[in-house]
């Protein structure tokens, strides 16, 4: 179970699950500004800068990362490792969408879209409609922030402001979604914030809305580290934050549902009318020369898989 979650909790961009979108966007911003970027997200820094979470905006300052490295090299290595992970994850799912539109798909749904900027930064073919589903305050923050910087979508973007635990299929259909048209779905940075039964329900709903030829990509929840390891890392992060004067934010681990009976995503899809393929994120990181060796103890296998599937 998750330590801080309830069945009806809600958030904006600076709190709870919403703040994790800022964390991910910070990684994309840092990668974009690096010497040899794997991805390009020119809007990530804009979105992070005004979010009001404290720690993630501060990490846009490279000198702060240098301070962390001097205080605790292992924590700094974990930061670099996770930044690389986010870059590799983004790169993988960008390629998924490129393949989907190359195959003729023109209907896209990004679930729990957060500060995802693909509607703005990717080169979508004419006639593509992209739906973003997330909490109302999260979508409003992104729309208002990018509009203030004169950033416009490169596809027809339709925001569906609803919690995924509510009747989002009805809201999506009301926004113009066509269940008869093949769709490219993305569940990135999402499943770990759902309980096991919520994950099953989500995939049931997606399957019911997916015409033959539809595609889905998902980041699995991964295998979680031990309670002892999480506590150790939390205490070290807290010490670093206090030393460099960062405001304390929520511990991401407290937001995650650590359900041992969670269904393997690839196997579930194979059993429900999809043809799935899985790639471990560790293998993808090594393939792209983005792996950082850190002493992860029992966390060595805790990273996710990237699963893609086609609807039969």
XYZ file of C-alpha atoms in Angstrom:
312
model
C 0.000 0.000 0.000
C 0.938 3.652 -0.241
C 1.596 5.617 2.937
C -0.032 8.871 1.829
C -2.689 7.894 -0.691
C -6.465 7.545 -0.368
C -9.073 6.432 -2.879
C -10.234 10.015 -3.458
C -7.073 12.088 -2.992
C -6.422 14.984 -5.349
C -3.526 17.330 -6.110
C -2.197 20.259 -8.077
C 1.191 20.499 -9.782
C 3.096 21.281 -6.556
C 1.653 18.609 -4.259
C 1.446 14.824 -3.911
C 1.541 12.929 -7.224
C 1.420 16.225 -9.103
C 4.894 17.139 -7.853
C 6.342 13.985 -9.418
C 5.559 15.472 -12.836
C 7.832 18.378 -11.918
C 10.552 15.923 -10.880
C 10.390 14.220 -14.285
C 10.321 17.516 -16.171
C 13.422 18.621 -14.245
C 15.239 15.555 -15.550
C 14.125 16.345 -19.105
C 15.306 19.936 -18.726
C 18.704 18.833 -17.433
C 19.076 16.329 -20.254
C 18.093 18.910 -22.872
C 20.797 21.269 -21.572
C 23.488 18.570 -21.398
C 26.443 18.344 -23.781
C 25.104 15.327 -25.684
C 21.332 15.202 -25.101
C 19.393 12.052 -25.823
C 16.123 13.991 -26.089
C 15.104 17.605 -26.624
C 12.393 19.219 -24.533
C 12.643 23.003 -24.858
C 9.565 23.479 -22.661
C 10.575 21.431 -19.613
C 12.537 24.222 -17.953
C 9.650 26.667 -18.441
C 7.243 24.249 -16.820
C 9.507 23.470 -13.876
C 10.501 27.058 -13.126
C 7.012 28.175 -12.084
C 5.780 25.026 -10.405
C 6.532 26.022 -6.815
C 7.814 22.698 -5.495
C 11.140 24.061 -4.245
C 13.611 21.217 -4.612
C 13.017 20.415 -8.286
C 13.258 24.020 -9.435
C 16.467 24.337 -7.395
C 18.006 21.349 -9.188
C 17.887 23.305 -12.440
C 20.930 25.063 -10.980
C 23.934 22.911 -11.836
C 25.965 24.339 -8.955
C 23.518 22.794 -6.496
C 24.145 19.365 -7.998
C 27.872 19.970 -7.514
C 27.231 20.738 -3.827
C 25.274 17.503 -3.432
C 28.136 15.576 -5.027
C 30.598 17.044 -2.542
C 28.346 16.174 0.403
C 27.320 12.650 -0.621
C 28.760 11.213 -3.862
C 26.450 8.193 -3.731
C 23.323 10.360 -3.536
C 24.683 12.433 -6.419
C 25.261 9.230 -8.409
C 21.682 8.163 -7.729
C 20.502 11.550 -9.007
C 22.518 11.206 -12.218
C 21.305 7.631 -12.614
C 17.664 8.640 -12.306
C 18.145 11.600 -14.639
C 19.573 9.208 -17.223
C 16.676 6.844 -16.622
C 14.162 9.592 -17.348
C 16.010 10.551 -20.528
C 16.068 6.938 -21.733
C 12.393 6.481 -20.849
C 11.428 9.628 -22.749
C 13.521 8.562 -25.736
C 11.875 5.126 -25.795
C 8.317 6.426 -25.743
C 9.072 9.200 -28.240
C 10.136 6.423 -30.611
C 6.935 4.509 -29.830
C 4.851 7.461 -31.020
C 7.014 7.932 -34.122
C 6.401 4.296 -35.051
C 2.676 4.575 -34.332
C 2.109 7.576 -36.597
C 4.345 6.033 -39.271
C 1.901 3.111 -39.223
C -0.972 5.516 -39.895
C -2.376 6.066 -36.394
C -3.758 9.583 -35.951
C -5.449 9.313 -32.542
C -3.255 9.538 -29.449
C -4.088 9.378 -25.732
C -1.600 10.233 -22.998
C -2.864 9.041 -19.621
C -1.940 11.053 -16.508
C -0.071 13.406 -18.822
C 1.326 15.681 -16.113
C 3.928 18.006 -17.636
C 4.389 15.835 -20.721
C 5.071 18.211 -23.619
C 4.865 15.800 -26.546
C 1.761 17.560 -27.875
C 3.987 20.624 -28.297
C 7.477 19.334 -29.066
C 7.013 16.300 -31.349
C 6.437 16.579 -35.091
C 2.919 15.181 -35.496
C 1.470 14.437 -38.950
C -1.459 16.518 -40.160
C -4.748 15.198 -38.865
C -3.378 13.916 -35.550
C -5.591 14.467 -32.501
C -3.895 14.085 -29.136
C -5.869 13.733 -25.904
C -4.274 14.449 -22.537
C -5.976 13.099 -19.420
C -5.062 14.356 -15.956
C -6.307 16.190 -12.896
C -7.870 19.580 -13.735
C -5.315 21.710 -11.852
C -2.374 19.897 -13.426
C -3.659 20.420 -16.966
C -4.550 24.042 -16.224
C -1.042 24.804 -14.959
C 0.590 23.393 -18.088
C -1.801 25.109 -20.488
C -1.529 28.502 -18.792
C 2.257 28.351 -18.434
C 2.944 27.402 -22.041
C 0.362 29.851 -23.387
C 2.077 32.645 -21.442
C 5.240 31.820 -23.403
C 3.360 31.691 -26.739
C 3.897 27.936 -27.053
C 1.246 26.181 -29.145
C 0.614 22.468 -29.803
C 1.931 20.803 -32.954
C -1.148 18.535 -33.072
C -4.792 19.114 -32.282
C -4.613 18.815 -28.509
C -7.691 18.135 -26.416
C -7.443 18.249 -22.630
C -9.647 15.848 -20.661
C -9.648 17.102 -17.086
C -10.602 14.113 -14.979
C -9.132 11.715 -12.440
C -8.413 8.273 -13.918
C -10.289 6.715 -10.991
C -13.469 8.376 -12.279
C -15.376 7.687 -15.521
C -12.627 8.928 -17.794
C -13.777 6.811 -20.803
C -17.038 8.790 -20.889
C -15.160 12.088 -20.558
C -12.728 11.073 -23.295
C -15.536 10.098 -25.653
C -17.337 13.351 -24.894
C -14.173 15.196 -25.951
C -14.400 13.602 -29.395
C -12.449 10.354 -29.015
C -13.448 7.740 -31.619
C -13.323 4.140 -30.287
C -13.560 2.836 -33.865
C -10.251 4.459 -34.859
C -6.886 2.876 -33.990
C -5.298 4.663 -31.058
C -1.786 5.024 -29.641
C -1.982 4.979 -25.831
C 0.731 5.907 -23.343
C 0.868 5.053 -19.628
C 4.228 6.526 -18.595
C 5.039 7.271 -14.965
C 1.567 6.161 -13.956
C 1.138 2.542 -12.920
C 3.170 2.793 -9.711
C 0.647 5.356 -8.440
C -2.253 2.927 -8.898
C -3.101 -0.070 -6.707
C -3.044 -3.463 -8.413
C -6.782 -3.587 -8.990
C -6.691 -0.027 -10.328
C -4.063 -1.054 -12.861
C -6.227 -3.967 -14.037
C -9.274 -1.729 -14.317
C -7.309 0.852 -16.323
C -6.173 -1.729 -18.867
C -9.684 -3.176 -19.084
C -10.980 0.295 -19.934
C -8.242 0.918 -22.487
C -8.875 -2.431 -24.139
C -12.612 -1.723 -24.416
C -11.817 1.541 -26.229
C -9.160 0.126 -28.559
C -9.929 -0.754 -32.167
C -7.846 -3.444 -33.895
C -4.453 -2.045 -34.794
C -4.312 0.176 -31.706
C -1.024 0.350 -29.839
C -0.121 0.848 -26.212
C 3.098 1.648 -24.405
C 3.516 1.438 -20.654
C 6.196 1.777 -18.026
C 5.691 -0.952 -15.456
C 5.670 -0.254 -11.746
C 8.909 -2.188 -11.250
C 10.056 -4.176 -8.246
C 10.363 -1.972 -5.193
C 13.293 -1.780 -2.823
C 13.163 -2.954 0.766
C 11.729 -0.821 3.570
C 15.193 -0.622 5.119
C 16.750 0.655 1.893
C 13.983 3.222 1.350
C 14.382 4.527 4.886
C 18.140 4.769 4.509
C 17.913 6.716 1.277
C 15.139 8.963 2.618
C 17.258 9.939 5.625
C 20.256 10.708 3.426
C 18.194 12.829 1.024
C 16.706 14.693 3.988
C 20.157 15.415 5.411
C 21.355 16.739 2.050
C 18.257 18.936 1.675
C 18.736 20.437 5.130
C 22.435 21.085 4.508
C 21.934 22.944 1.212
C 18.798 24.737 2.417
C 16.180 23.039 0.240
C 12.529 23.007 1.260
C 11.330 19.525 2.158
C 8.929 17.927 -0.294
C 6.972 14.708 -0.210
C 8.932 11.464 -0.403
C 7.971 9.909 -3.747
C 8.168 6.428 -2.219
C 5.280 7.365 0.074
C 3.042 7.933 -2.966
C 3.620 4.550 -4.586
C 1.411 1.499 -4.199
C 3.733 -1.420 -3.527
C 1.304 -4.239 -4.285
C 3.003 -7.621 -4.463
C 0.097 -9.121 -6.429
C 0.296 -6.561 -9.264
C -0.174 -8.283 -12.628
C 2.816 -8.273 -15.021
C 1.799 -5.818 -17.742
C 3.049 -7.803 -20.730
C 1.388 -11.017 -19.593
C -1.894 -9.221 -18.847
C -1.966 -7.662 -22.311
C -1.148 -10.970 -24.013
C -4.098 -12.536 -22.225
C -6.517 -9.762 -23.228
C -6.222 -9.456 -26.984
C -2.886 -7.667 -27.359
C 0.525 -8.817 -28.634
C 3.076 -7.491 -26.176
C 6.837 -7.008 -26.154
C 8.843 -5.986 -23.094
C 12.246 -4.352 -22.803
C 13.921 -3.936 -19.434
C 14.843 -0.350 -18.726
C 18.263 -1.436 -17.481
C 19.029 -3.036 -20.867
C 17.816 0.078 -22.684
C 19.972 2.300 -20.477
C 23.019 0.183 -21.202
C 22.252 0.097 -24.925
C 22.237 3.893 -24.987
C 25.328 4.161 -22.740
C 23.344 5.860 -19.990
C 23.855 3.382 -17.152
C 25.537 4.750 -14.015
C 26.956 2.241 -11.557
C 25.708 3.018 -8.069
C 25.642 0.748 -5.007
C 21.944 -0.059 -5.143
C 22.079 -3.057 -2.788
C 18.796 -4.920 -3.170
C 17.577 -2.296 -5.664
C 19.536 -3.813 -8.555
C 16.381 -5.255 -10.123
C 14.017 -2.497 -9.020
C 13.829 -0.673 -12.345
C 10.879 -0.999 -14.659
C 10.154 -2.578 -17.993
C 9.006 -0.682 -21.060
C 6.127 -2.628 -22.574
C 4.591 -2.057 -25.989
C 1.702 -3.963 -27.523
C -0.548 -4.050 -30.599
C -4.289 -4.817 -30.417
C -5.248 -7.893 -32.412
